[in-house]
Structures are given as structure tokens and as C-alpha cells.
Coordinates of C-alpha atoms and ligand atoms in Angstrom, one line a residue:
M265 CA -21.5 22.6 -13.1
G266 CA -21.0 19.8 -16.1
K267 CA -21.1 16.2 -15.6
A268 CA -18.5 13.7 -15.9
I269 CA -18.9 10.5 -17.8
G270 CA -16.9 7.3 -18.6
I271 CA -16.3 6.8 -22.4
D272 CA -15.0 3.3 -23.9
L273 CA -13.9 4.5 -27.1
G274 CA -14.0 1.1 -29.0
T275 CA -12.4 0.2 -32.1
T276 CA -15.6 -1.0 -33.4
M277 CA -18.0 -0.1 -30.9
S278 CA -18.2 3.2 -28.1
A279 CA -20.2 3.5 -25.2
T280 CA -20.7 6.0 -22.1
A281 CA -22.0 5.7 -18.5
I282 CA -22.2 7.6 -15.6
V283 CA -22.4 7.2 -11.9
D284 CA -26.1 8.5 -11.2
A285 CA -27.7 10.4 -8.2
M286 CA -28.6 7.2 -6.2
G287 CA -24.3 6.3 -6.4
R288 CA -25.1 3.7 -8.9
P289 CA -22.9 3.2 -12.5
Q290 CA -25.5 3.3 -15.3
M291 CA -25.3 2.9 -19.2
I292 CA -26.0 6.3 -21.1
A293 CA -28.4 5.3 -24.0
N294 CA -27.5 7.3 -27.5
R295 CA -30.2 9.1 -29.1
E296 CA -31.1 5.9 -31.3
G297 CA -31.8 4.2 -27.6
K298 CA -28.8 1.9 -27.8
T299 CA -25.9 1.6 -25.2
L300 CA -23.6 1.0 -28.3
T301 CA -22.2 3.5 -30.7
P302 CA -20.3 1.9 -33.7
S303 CA -17.4 3.8 -33.9
A304 CA -18.0 4.6 -37.9
V305 CA -18.0 8.1 -39.2
L306 CA -19.3 9.4 -42.4
V307 CA -18.1 12.1 -44.3
R308 CA -21.0 14.2 -45.9
G309 CA -19.9 17.8 -46.9
A310 CA -20.0 19.8 -43.9
E311 CA -21.7 17.0 -42.0
R312 CA -20.6 14.1 -40.1
V313 CA -22.8 11.2 -39.3
V314 CA -21.7 8.6 -36.7
G315 CA -22.5 5.4 -35.2
E316 CA -25.3 2.9 -37.0
R317 CA -26.2 5.2 -39.6
A318 CA -22.7 5.6 -40.7
K319 CA -21.6 1.9 -40.5
R320 CA -24.7 0.8 -42.6
A321 CA -23.7 3.9 -45.0
A322 CA -20.4 2.1 -45.7
I323 CA -22.1 -0.3 -48.2
A324 CA -23.4 2.7 -50.2
K325 CA -20.4 5.1 -49.6
P326 CA -17.4 2.6 -49.1
H327 CA -14.7 5.7 -49.5
N328 CA -16.6 8.1 -47.1
V329 CA -17.3 5.9 -44.1
F330 CA -13.7 5.6 -41.8
Q331 CA -13.8 2.6 -39.3
F332 CA -11.5 0.8 -37.2
I333 CA -9.9 4.4 -36.4
K334 CA -8.6 3.2 -33.4
R335 CA -6.3 1.0 -34.7
R336 CA -4.3 3.9 -36.8
M337 CA -3.4 5.8 -33.6
C338 CA 0.0 4.2 -33.5
D339 CA 1.0 5.5 -36.6
P340 CA 2.0 9.0 -36.6
D341 CA 1.6 9.4 -40.7
F342 CA -1.7 7.9 -41.3
V343 CA -4.5 9.8 -42.5
F344 CA -7.7 8.6 -44.0
I345 CA -8.8 9.8 -47.0
D346 CA -12.0 10.5 -48.4
E347 CA -13.4 10.5 -52.6
D348 CA -12.5 14.2 -53.0
E349 CA -9.0 13.5 -51.6
R350 CA -9.2 15.5 -48.0
Q351 CA -7.2 14.1 -45.6
H352 CA -8.9 13.1 -42.1
R353 CA -6.4 12.5 -38.8
P354 CA -7.4 9.3 -36.8
E355 CA -7.3 12.0 -33.4
E356 CA -9.8 14.4 -35.5
L357 CA -12.1 11.3 -36.4
S358 CA -11.8 9.9 -33.2
A359 CA -12.9 13.5 -31.6
L360 CA -16.3 13.2 -34.2
I361 CA -17.2 10.0 -32.4
L362 CA -16.4 11.5 -28.9
K363 CA -18.6 14.7 -29.8
K364 CA -21.3 12.4 -30.5
L365 CA -21.3 10.6 -27.4
K366 CA -21.0 13.5 -25.5
Q367 CA -24.3 15.1 -27.5
D368 CA -26.0 12.3 -26.9
A369 CA -25.1 11.8 -23.4
E370 CA -26.3 15.7 -22.5
Q371 CA -29.6 14.9 -24.4
A372 CA -30.0 11.4 -22.2
L373 CA -29.2 13.4 -19.2
G374 CA -30.7 16.7 -19.7
T375 CA -27.6 18.7 -18.5
E376 CA -24.1 19.6 -20.1
V377 CA -21.0 16.9 -19.9
T378 CA -18.1 18.6 -19.4
E379 CA -15.6 15.9 -18.3
A380 CA -14.5 12.8 -19.0
V381 CA -12.1 9.6 -18.2
I382 CA -11.5 8.0 -21.7
T383 CA -10.2 4.4 -22.2
V384 CA -7.7 2.8 -24.1
P385 CA -6.2 -0.9 -24.5
A386 CA -3.5 -1.8 -21.5
Y387 CA -0.8 -2.0 -24.5
F388 CA -1.2 1.6 -26.0
A389 CA 1.8 3.5 -26.3
D390 CA 2.0 7.0 -25.0
L391 CA 1.2 8.3 -28.2
E392 CA -1.5 6.5 -28.6
R393 CA -2.8 7.5 -25.0
N394 CA -1.7 10.9 -25.6
R395 CA -3.5 11.5 -29.1
T396 CA -6.8 10.2 -27.5
R397 CA -6.2 12.7 -25.0
Q398 CA -6.1 15.1 -27.9
A399 CA -9.2 13.9 -29.3
G400 CA -10.9 14.6 -26.4
E401 CA -9.6 18.2 -26.3
I402 CA -10.9 18.6 -30.0
A403 CA -14.2 17.3 -28.8
G404 CA -14.4 20.1 -26.5
L405 CA -14.0 17.9 -22.9
K406 CA -11.7 18.2 -20.0
V407 CA -10.1 14.9 -19.9
L408 CA -9.9 13.8 -16.4
D409 CA -8.0 10.8 -16.8
I410 CA -6.9 8.0 -19.6
I411 CA -7.4 4.5 -18.0
N412 CA -6.6 1.0 -19.1
E413 CA -9.8 -0.5 -20.1
P414 CA -9.0 -3.9 -18.0
T415 CA -8.7 -2.0 -15.3
A416 CA -11.9 -0.3 -15.5
A417 CA -13.5 -3.3 -16.3
A418 CA -12.1 -4.7 -13.1
L419 CA -13.6 -1.9 -11.4
A420 CA -16.9 -2.6 -13.0
Y421 CA -16.8 -6.2 -11.8
G422 CA -16.0 -5.1 -8.6
L423 CA -13.1 -4.3 -7.3
G424 CA -11.6 -7.7 -5.4
K425 CA -14.8 -7.9 -3.7
G426 CA -13.2 -6.5 -0.7
E427 CA -10.6 -9.3 -0.8
A428 CA -7.1 -8.4 -0.9
D429 CA -3.8 -9.7 -2.5
K430 CA -6.3 -11.5 -5.9
N431 CA -4.7 -11.9 -8.9
I432 CA -7.3 -11.2 -11.8
F433 CA -7.0 -12.2 -15.3
V434 CA -8.7 -10.2 -17.8
Y435 CA -9.6 -11.3 -21.4
D436 CA -10.5 -8.5 -23.8
L437 CA -11.9 -9.8 -27.1
G438 CA -13.7 -6.8 -29.3
G439 CA -14.1 -6.0 -32.6
G440 CA -10.5 -4.9 -33.6
T441 CA -8.5 -5.5 -30.9
F442 CA -7.2 -8.6 -28.4
D443 CA -6.1 -7.1 -24.9
V444 CA -5.1 -9.4 -22.3
T445 CA -4.0 -8.0 -18.5
I446 CA -3.2 -9.5 -15.6
M447 CA -3.7 -7.4 -12.4
N448 CA -3.1 -7.7 -8.8
V449 CA -5.3 -6.4 -6.1
I450 CA -3.7 -5.2 -3.4
G451 CA -6.3 -4.0 -1.0
P452 CA -9.9 -3.5 -1.1
E453 CA -9.6 0.0 -3.0
A454 CA -6.0 -0.6 -4.6
L455 CA -5.5 -2.2 -8.1
R456 CA -2.1 -2.7 -9.5
V457 CA -1.3 -3.8 -13.3
L458 CA 1.4 -6.6 -13.4
T459 CA 1.4 -7.3 -17.2
S460 CA -0.6 -6.4 -20.2
G461 CA 0.0 -7.7 -23.9
G462 CA -2.5 -8.2 -26.7
D463 CA -2.5 -7.9 -30.8
R464 CA -3.5 -4.4 -32.2
F465 CA -5.2 -6.4 -35.4
L466 CA -7.0 -9.2 -33.6
G467 CA -10.6 -9.2 -33.1
G468 CA -14.4 -10.0 -34.0
G469 CA -13.5 -7.8 -37.6
D470 CA -11.2 -10.3 -38.3
F471 CA -13.6 -13.2 -37.9
D472 CA -16.3 -11.3 -40.1
A473 CA -13.4 -10.9 -42.8
D474 CA -12.4 -14.8 -42.4
L475 CA -16.4 -15.9 -42.7
S476 CA -16.7 -13.6 -45.8
A477 CA -13.9 -15.0 -47.4
Y478 CA -15.6 -18.4 -46.7
F479 CA -18.8 -17.0 -48.7
V480 CA -16.6 -16.0 -51.4
R481 CA -15.5 -19.3 -51.9
Q482 CA -18.6 -20.8 -51.8
F483 CA -20.0 -18.3 -54.3
E484 CA -17.3 -19.5 -56.6
S485 CA -17.8 -23.1 -56.2
K486 CA -21.4 -22.7 -57.1
H487 CA -21.5 -19.9 -59.5
G488 CA -18.1 -20.2 -60.8
V489 CA -17.7 -16.2 -60.4
D490 CA -14.5 -15.0 -58.4
L491 CA -16.1 -12.1 -56.6
K492 CA -11.9 -11.2 -55.7
K493 CA -11.3 -10.3 -59.0
V494 CA -14.7 -8.5 -59.6
G495 CA -13.3 -6.2 -56.5
D496 CA -16.3 -4.4 -55.9
L497 CA -16.0 -2.5 -52.6
K498 CA -20.0 -2.9 -52.0
T499 CA -20.3 -6.3 -52.4
D500 CA -17.0 -6.7 -50.1
Q501 CA -19.0 -4.5 -47.3
A502 CA -22.2 -6.4 -47.5
F503 CA -20.8 -9.7 -47.3
C504 CA -18.7 -8.8 -44.4
D505 CA -22.2 -7.4 -42.9
A506 CA -23.5 -10.7 -43.5
A507 CA -21.2 -12.6 -42.0
E508 CA -21.1 -10.4 -38.6
L509 CA -24.6 -10.8 -38.4
A510 CA -24.4 -15.0 -39.0
K511 CA -21.4 -15.0 -36.3
I512 CA -23.6 -12.9 -33.7
D513 CA -26.3 -15.8 -34.5
L514 CA -24.0 -18.6 -34.1
S515 CA -23.0 -17.6 -30.7
A516 CA -26.7 -18.3 -29.7
D517 CA -27.5 -21.0 -32.1
S518 CA -25.7 -23.8 -33.6
Q519 CA -26.7 -23.5 -37.3
V520 CA -27.9 -20.2 -39.7
D521 CA -29.3 -19.8 -42.9
V522 CA -27.5 -16.9 -44.8
S523 CA -28.5 -15.8 -48.3
L524 CA -26.1 -13.4 -50.2
S525 CA -26.3 -11.8 -53.8
A526 CA -23.7 -10.6 -56.1
A527 CA -23.0 -10.5 -59.4
G528 CA -26.7 -10.5 -60.1
K529 CA -26.5 -14.4 -58.6
V530 CA -27.8 -15.4 -55.4
L531 CA -26.0 -18.1 -52.8
D532 CA -28.3 -19.6 -50.0
L533 CA -26.2 -21.7 -47.7
T534 CA -26.6 -23.3 -44.0
L535 CA -23.8 -22.7 -41.9
E536 CA -23.1 -24.8 -39.0
R537 CA -21.3 -23.5 -35.7
R538 CA -18.5 -26.4 -36.3
D539 CA -17.4 -24.6 -39.6
F540 CA -17.6 -21.3 -38.0
E541 CA -15.1 -22.2 -35.5
K542 CA -12.7 -24.4 -37.9
L543 CA -12.4 -20.7 -39.4
I544 CA -11.5 -19.0 -36.3
K545 CA -10.0 -21.6 -34.6
H546 CA -6.3 -19.9 -35.5
H547 CA -7.2 -16.4 -34.2
I548 CA -8.5 -18.3 -30.9
E549 CA -5.2 -19.9 -30.5
K550 CA -3.4 -16.8 -30.7
T551 CA -5.1 -15.3 -27.9
K552 CA -4.6 -18.6 -25.8
D553 CA -0.8 -18.0 -26.9
L554 CA -0.8 -14.3 -25.8
S555 CA -2.3 -15.1 -22.7
E556 CA -0.1 -17.8 -22.0
E557 CA 3.1 -15.2 -22.8
A558 CA 1.5 -13.1 -20.5
L559 CA 0.9 -15.3 -17.3
A560 CA 4.6 -16.0 -18.2
A561 CA 5.9 -12.6 -17.7
A562 CA 3.5 -11.9 -14.6
K563 CA 5.7 -15.1 -13.2
L564 CA 2.5 -16.8 -12.2
G565 CA 0.7 -19.7 -12.8
W566 CA -2.7 -20.4 -13.7
R567 CA -3.0 -21.6 -9.8
D568 CA -2.3 -17.9 -9.0
I569 CA -5.1 -16.5 -10.9
D570 CA -8.0 -16.0 -8.6
R571 CA -10.6 -14.6 -11.5
V572 CA -10.8 -14.7 -15.0
L573 CA -13.2 -11.7 -16.2
L574 CA -14.4 -11.7 -19.8
V575 CA -14.5 -8.2 -21.7
G576 CA -15.3 -7.3 -25.2
G577 CA -18.2 -8.5 -27.7
S578 CA -16.3 -11.4 -28.9
T579 CA -16.3 -13.3 -25.7
R580 CA -19.9 -13.9 -26.5
I581 CA -18.6 -17.0 -28.5
P582 CA -18.8 -20.3 -27.1
M583 CA -15.6 -21.5 -28.3
V584 CA -13.7 -18.5 -26.4
R585 CA -15.3 -19.2 -23.2
E586 CA -14.6 -23.1 -23.7
M587 CA -10.8 -22.5 -24.2
L588 CA -10.7 -20.2 -21.1
Q589 CA -12.3 -22.4 -19.0
Q590 CA -9.8 -25.5 -20.2
L591 CA -7.1 -23.2 -20.2
T592 CA -7.3 -21.5 -17.0
G593 CA -9.1 -24.4 -15.4
K594 CA -11.4 -21.8 -13.8
T595 CA -15.1 -20.4 -14.9
P596 CA -14.8 -17.3 -16.4
E597 CA -16.9 -14.4 -15.0
V598 CA -19.3 -12.7 -17.5
G599 CA -20.9 -9.5 -16.5
I600 CA -24.4 -9.2 -18.2
N601 CA -23.0 -7.6 -21.3
P602 CA -19.4 -7.9 -21.7
D603 CA -19.2 -4.9 -24.0
E604 CA -20.5 -2.5 -21.3
M605 CA -18.1 -3.4 -18.4
V606 CA -15.2 -0.8 -19.6
A607 CA -17.8 2.0 -19.9
L608 CA -19.5 1.2 -16.4
G609 CA -15.5 1.3 -14.7
A610 CA -14.7 4.4 -16.9
A611 CA -17.7 6.0 -15.0
I612 CA -16.7 4.3 -11.5
Y613 CA -13.5 6.6 -12.0
A614 CA -14.6 9.8 -13.5
A615 CA -17.0 9.6 -10.3
N616 CA -14.1 9.2 -8.1
L617 CA -11.9 12.2 -9.5
S618 CA -14.9 14.4 -9.9
G619 CA -16.0 14.0 -6.2
V620 CA -19.5 12.1 -6.6
T621 CA -20.2 9.2 -4.5
V622 CA -20.2 5.5 -5.7
R623 CA -22.4 3.1 -3.7
N624 CA -22.6 -0.9 -4.2
A625 CA -25.8 -2.7 -4.8
K626 CA -26.4 -2.6 -0.9
G627 CA -26.5 1.0 -0.7
Q628 CA -23.1 1.5 0.7
A629 CA -20.7 4.3 -0.4
L630 CA -17.5 2.8 -1.6
K631 CA -14.1 4.2 -0.8
Q632 CA -12.1 6.1 -4.0
V633 CA -9.7 3.6 -5.8
S634 CA -6.4 4.0 -6.1
L635 CA -4.6 2.6 -9.2
R636 CA -1.0 1.9 -10.1
N637 CA 0.2 1.5 -13.3
V638 CA 2.9 -0.1 -15.3
T639 CA 4.9 0.8 -18.3
A640 CA 3.0 -0.4 -21.2
H641 CA 6.1 -0.8 -23.5
A642 CA 9.9 -0.6 -22.8
L643 CA 11.2 2.9 -23.0
G644 CA 15.0 2.9 -24.7
V645 CA 17.2 4.8 -27.2
I646 CA 18.3 4.0 -30.5
T647 CA 22.4 3.0 -30.8
L648 CA 24.6 1.4 -33.2
D649 CA 25.3 -2.4 -33.2
H650 CA 28.8 -3.8 -34.2
E651 CA 27.8 -3.7 -37.8
H652 CA 26.5 -0.1 -37.6
K653 CA 23.1 -1.0 -37.5
D654 CA 20.5 1.0 -35.6
V655 CA 19.2 -1.0 -32.8
N656 CA 17.0 -0.3 -29.6
S657 CA 18.9 -0.2 -26.5
T658 CA 16.1 -0.6 -23.5
I659 CA 16.5 1.2 -20.3
I660 CA 13.4 1.2 -18.7
E661 CA 12.1 -2.3 -18.9
K662 CA 8.1 -3.1 -20.0
D663 CA 6.2 -3.6 -17.2
T664 CA 8.1 -1.4 -14.6
E665 CA 6.1 0.7 -12.1
I666 CA 5.6 4.2 -13.0
P667 CA 6.6 6.6 -11.8
T668 CA 10.1 5.6 -12.6
E669 CA 13.7 6.5 -13.4
K670 CA 16.6 4.3 -14.8
T671 CA 19.8 4.9 -15.6
R672 CA 22.1 2.9 -18.2
G673 CA 25.9 3.6 -19.3
G674 CA 28.3 2.2 -21.7
Y675 CA 26.9 4.4 -24.4
T676 CA 29.9 6.5 -26.6
T677 CA 30.8 7.7 -30.0
A678 CA 30.5 6.2 -33.4
D679 CA 33.2 8.3 -35.0
D680 CA 36.7 9.6 -34.3
N681 CA 36.4 13.5 -32.6
Q682 CA 32.4 13.2 -32.7
T683 CA 31.4 16.2 -30.3
S684 CA 27.8 15.3 -30.4
V685 CA 25.5 12.6 -29.8
R686 CA 21.6 12.7 -30.9
L687 CA 19.6 10.8 -28.6
Q688 CA 16.4 9.1 -30.0
V689 CA 14.1 7.9 -27.7
I690 CA 11.6 5.1 -28.8
Q691 CA 8.9 3.1 -27.2
G692 CA 8.6 -0.6 -27.8
E693 CA 10.4 -4.2 -27.1
D694 CA 11.6 -4.8 -30.6
L695 CA 15.0 -4.8 -31.4
E696 CA 14.5 -3.1 -34.4
P697 CA 13.9 0.5 -33.9
A698 CA 11.5 1.0 -37.0
E699 CA 9.0 -1.7 -35.3
C700 CA 9.1 0.7 -32.2
I701 CA 7.4 4.0 -31.8
K702 CA 9.0 7.3 -31.7
V703 CA 9.0 9.4 -28.6
G704 CA 11.1 12.5 -28.8
E705 CA 14.8 13.4 -29.1
A706 CA 17.7 15.5 -27.7
V707 CA 21.0 16.0 -28.5
L708 CA 24.0 16.0 -26.1
E709 CA 27.1 18.6 -27.3
G710 CA 30.1 20.0 -26.5
I711 CA 31.9 15.7 -26.3
P712 CA 35.6 16.6 -26.1
A713 CA 37.0 15.5 -29.4
L714 CA 38.5 11.9 -28.7
P715 CA 38.9 8.8 -30.6
K716 CA 35.6 6.6 -31.2
G717 CA 34.5 4.5 -28.4
E718 CA 36.4 6.6 -25.7
P719 CA 33.8 9.4 -24.1
K720 CA 31.8 7.8 -21.8
I721 CA 28.0 8.3 -21.8
E722 CA 25.3 7.6 -19.5
V723 CA 21.6 7.9 -20.2
T724 CA 18.9 8.2 -17.7
L725 CA 15.0 8.5 -18.6
G726 CA 12.4 9.1 -16.1
Y727 CA 9.0 8.5 -16.9
D728 CA 5.6 9.0 -15.1
S729 CA 1.7 8.3 -14.9
S730 CA 0.9 11.1 -17.4
G731 CA 3.6 9.7 -19.5
I732 CA 5.8 12.3 -20.0
V733 CA 9.5 11.3 -20.3
R734 CA 12.4 13.2 -19.2
L735 CA 15.9 12.6 -20.4
H736 CA 19.5 13.2 -18.9
A737 CA 22.5 12.1 -20.4
K738 CA 25.9 13.0 -19.2
E739 CA 29.7 12.5 -20.9
L740 CA 31.5 11.3 -17.5
G741 CA 34.7 12.7 -18.6
S742 CA 33.5 16.1 -19.0
G743 CA 30.6 16.4 -17.2
R744 CA 28.7 17.6 -20.2
E745 CA 25.1 17.3 -20.0
I746 CA 22.0 17.7 -21.0
R747 CA 18.4 17.7 -19.5
S748 CA 15.4 17.5 -21.7
E749 CA 11.5 16.9 -21.3
L750 CA 11.0 15.1 -24.8
Q751 CA 8.4 16.5 -27.2
C752 CA 6.7 14.2 -29.3
P753 CA 7.0 14.9 -33.0
A754 CA 3.9 13.3 -33.9
L755 CA 1.6 14.8 -31.3
M756 CA -0.4 18.0 -32.6
S757 CA 0.2 21.1 -30.8
K758 CA -1.9 23.3 -29.0
R759 CA -2.3 25.3 -32.0
Q760 CA -3.3 22.4 -34.4
I761 CA -5.5 21.0 -31.5
Q762 CA -7.2 24.8 -31.3
Q763 CA -7.6 25.0 -35.3
S764 CA -9.1 21.1 -35.1
A765 CA -11.9 21.9 -32.7
E766 CA -12.7 24.8 -34.4
R767 CA -13.4 22.6 -37.6
V768 CA -15.3 20.1 -35.5
D769 CA -17.0 22.6 -34.1
A770 CA -18.2 24.3 -37.4
L771 CA -19.5 20.5 -38.6
K772 CA -22.8 19.2 -37.9
V773 CA -22.6 16.1 -36.3
S774 CA -25.3 13.7 -35.8
Ligands
LIG938 P1 -14.4 -3.0 -29.2 O1 -14.4 -2.4 -27.5 O2 -13.2 -3.6 -30.3 O3 -14.9 -1.8 -30.2 P2 -16.8 -4.8 -28.6 O4 -16.3 -5.3 -27.1 O5 -17.7 -3.9 -28.3 O6 -15.6 -4.0 -29.6 O7 -16.8 -6.0 -29.6 C1 -17.5 -5.6 -30.7 C2 -17.3 -7.0 -31.4 O8 -18.2 -7.7 -30.9 C3 -18.0 -7.0 -32.8 O9 -16.9 -7.6 -33.8 C4 -19.0 -8.0 -32.9 O10 -19.4 -8.6 -34.1 C5 -18.8 -8.7 -31.9 N1 -19.9 -9.2 -31.2 C6 -20.9 -8.4 -30.5 N2 -21.9 -9.6 -30.4 C7 -21.7 -10.9 -30.6 C8 -22.0 -12.4 -30.0 N3 -22.8 -12.1 -29.8 N4 -21.3 -12.8 -30.6 C9 -20.4 -12.8 -31.4 N5 -19.5 -11.7 -31.7 C10 -20.3 -10.6 -31.1
LIG939 MG1 -13.3 -2.7 -26.3

């Protein structure tokens, strides 16, 4: 039988881990000998190159290298387009990354890898979770479960270290996303998510972009050339790469020397950590605000937080740690590698699910963990307000423990003699339905012809941990009702997954 691994499918960096024969979680190195694989895909004929080489090729082939794919999983209509106008769905590009990770793990372990636990940000909506699961299936993996990245990180940090009723604050600042989660250790082996929040568009990549824009301004003031007007993708990419390297050096040193060339001219400059900090301060402040919002949502104060865990490569930035120390009044706990904790935790959970014993440093066997989750986002239906404008009417609130079922009454018809009502279910907290993600819809028919506003309709939504939404709607006067398991129209059908898997299978992935 094949092995089960844990996969951290990151926005910028991905990683895999496994619980070894001794019961210890271990990172798996890729073919390049690294534990982190850039989540970048280069399209080249019938070949797909994934990882470091693809990321490097972004300078030469900016139109054929795809990055930040995970940010697009929330948009059902988004497709990446290469220079030959070919379209690539985010699921299929994610599947290519997963395939490379699977292949490399098989090579490193010397055995087949068939099963995996894949992690996602805690704030991912069901659409994004299900699309991640489908990406795994396209890559030929049996996806044992999709779990939250902060939950995985908490498992790797040692669940509550045997203590009960402790609150854990997880701050995950990666390359493309910021994710904050508050969890409660119920018992030695049980973990419950209290709340999660974050920003899909905030991460180290934004720091690189801001620093690169700073370089462009310096270039203009020295050479009088506005590189923004030149609009050269290759220069953009080269500046961004230089910015990322400078940023990483500034986590260890207080200054760094940078040399850049563009438009036949050279710019040499020395960058101080202070200057970099000024550039990214507003982003760090934003993470601080989101952390406080999460704390308020969990109805806790900083005094109630027992442990602060750091996850994500960008938490190596000293300013981030200083901000958190000040904010929380606690010294944040840092794993040896904050960017490996999620994969290690996913491996622990994969071992749990596949019956492999996990041991602590003393060699003692650990009990299987049980995870309790909450709804990452509110679930509701689209209704009309008094101005006849579409609005989101929430039925299940964000952070409700799942499985759950909630009923809300007071719905009715908008027109006289209206005999059917279309119930569109959406996920999100925004009042504006367009800002939410569509889950599916059902139509309640056979409502008696009555003046508008007279029928009394009640809607019940049921929701379980696999993210399946069940709808029950009833017109109370006539007893007309409908029950339906909602199908998200944006998800690939079984047939589409099969076809995509065949396409991926026919490609050379390296
Ligand atoms: P994700 O989970 O979002 O894919 P990671 O947690 O692996 O990403 O973090 C990747 C980000 O961390 C990148 O933006 C990278 O530049 C940044 N990073 C890595 N090491 C450092 C460092 N020493 N200092 C600052 N940023 C770093
Ligand atoms: Mg990450």
C-alpha cells in the first residue's frame, strides 16, 4: 500500500512531510534537495516545470510562468492564459504542483505515495476547499482530508503540550496571504477553532512589490528614467526578485547592498532595515488590526491567550515579531522553521487518519487528535431589501461550530401571484451578494397565488464538516416544501476531473 503524506500547498511555497517508521514527523526534500518548493508552474509545450526552475524562468518567460495560483481559487471564472492563448484553470495548475510534490516525495521515500492531507487557510470558503480537494484528485491523490493550516501548525508545535483549556493564537504571514486563527485546546488531544480571519491579498509578495516600487523611484531620481512607463515585464520581475532577496537579507542584517540594472543603466544602493520597515509598516499594521478583530470575534482579551505561534516565512521579519510581542505581551513561539510547521502538522494528521503511530521526542505514542471546526464564513440566501436591491440574509453565522443546522423565517414573495421562489445560497459576511461566493441554488415551486408579502417562507440550512450544504425551504401556509443538497456550479464535474487528470497524466512534469 502507498504512503500517506502531509502537503502544505502554499501561495508561494509548498512543502511535504511524513511521519517516519520511528513515528517522528519529518520534512521530505524535493529533487533539488530543498524542503520548500516554489508554487510556480512553467508551461513549455507538453512539459510543465514546477518549483525553483519555474520561478527563475519568470524573468525570461513572464507570460508562461504562473504564480500565486492559490489566490485565484476563490474566483470561479478566473483562468490563467499563456502566450499561446491557452487557458489554464487554477485547479489544474495546483494539480501540477501537487503532482511534482507527489513525484519528488516518491523519489525521496523510495515508495509510492497515494494519499495525502492537504492544508488550506482557515478562512478558505467551501468553494476553495473543494477545488483544492479536486486538484488533489487530478494529481492522482486520494485526499484523506483538507485541514486548516493554523490547525496543522498547532499540531506540529505540540498540541497544547498536554494542557487542557488553553487558547492558542496562530499568526501566519506567508508569501501571499495573511491568516490569523484562535484555537482552544479542549483536552490533550482535542483542538477547536474559535475564529479565523485574514486577508487573501497580504503577504511577503506585497513587501517585495513595495520594495521593488521603491527601487523604481530611486532609479528614476538617479537616471531620470521612469521604468513604469517602459513597462517591461522582465525588468519588473528582476526588480521583484532583487527586492525579495534584499528583504530576506534584512531579516538578518541591518543593511544590504543592492545592484540593479535596467534600460542600459545601473543603480547601486545601500538599503537600511529602517527604510524597508517604513515601506511595509502599513501592511504590518493591517495584520495587527486583523489580529485584534479576531480576538474580539473570539470574545477574548490578550490576557486569555496562552500561546502565540508564528507560522509562515514572513514571520522571520524582526518587525513582525516585535509588533506581536508588544501587542500580545507574550514572546511568540517560533519553530525551527516557521515555513515547515504546516506540512509537519499535516503529516501528523495524515498519520492519524491512516493508522500510523505518531511519537513524541521521548518516543511515547501519542493519541489520535480530534479536530473541531467552525464555519469559516457565514451562509445565507439572497433576498431583496425595501429598495428591491439584492442583499445577503445570513442564516448560519460565521464561526458556528459544525456540523450545524439553522432555520430562519420571515421570507416571502416580491410580486403578486408569485408561485415560485429562487433560493440562491451564498457564503460570506458582506451584505453585498456580489462580494460573497455562490454555493448553489434551489427553487421552491407551487406556492399558492397570493398578494406579494403574504406567503410565509422558512429556510433551513444544514452544513457539515465536508462542506456539503443542505437546504430545506417551506411555505408555511400551503406546506409546499423543497429539500435539496446544493451543488456548487463552479466546481468541476466528475467527468471534468477525469479529463483533467488525463491531461495532467499526459504531461511531463518535473
Ligand atoms: P506561503 O505559505 O504563503 O506560500 P511561506 O510561509 O513559505 O509562504 O512564506 C513565503 C514568504 O516568506 C515569501 O514571501 C518569502 O520571501 C518570505 N520569507 C522567507 N524567508 C524570509 C526571511 N528570512 N525574511 C523575510 N521574509 C522571508
Ligand atoms: Mg503557508
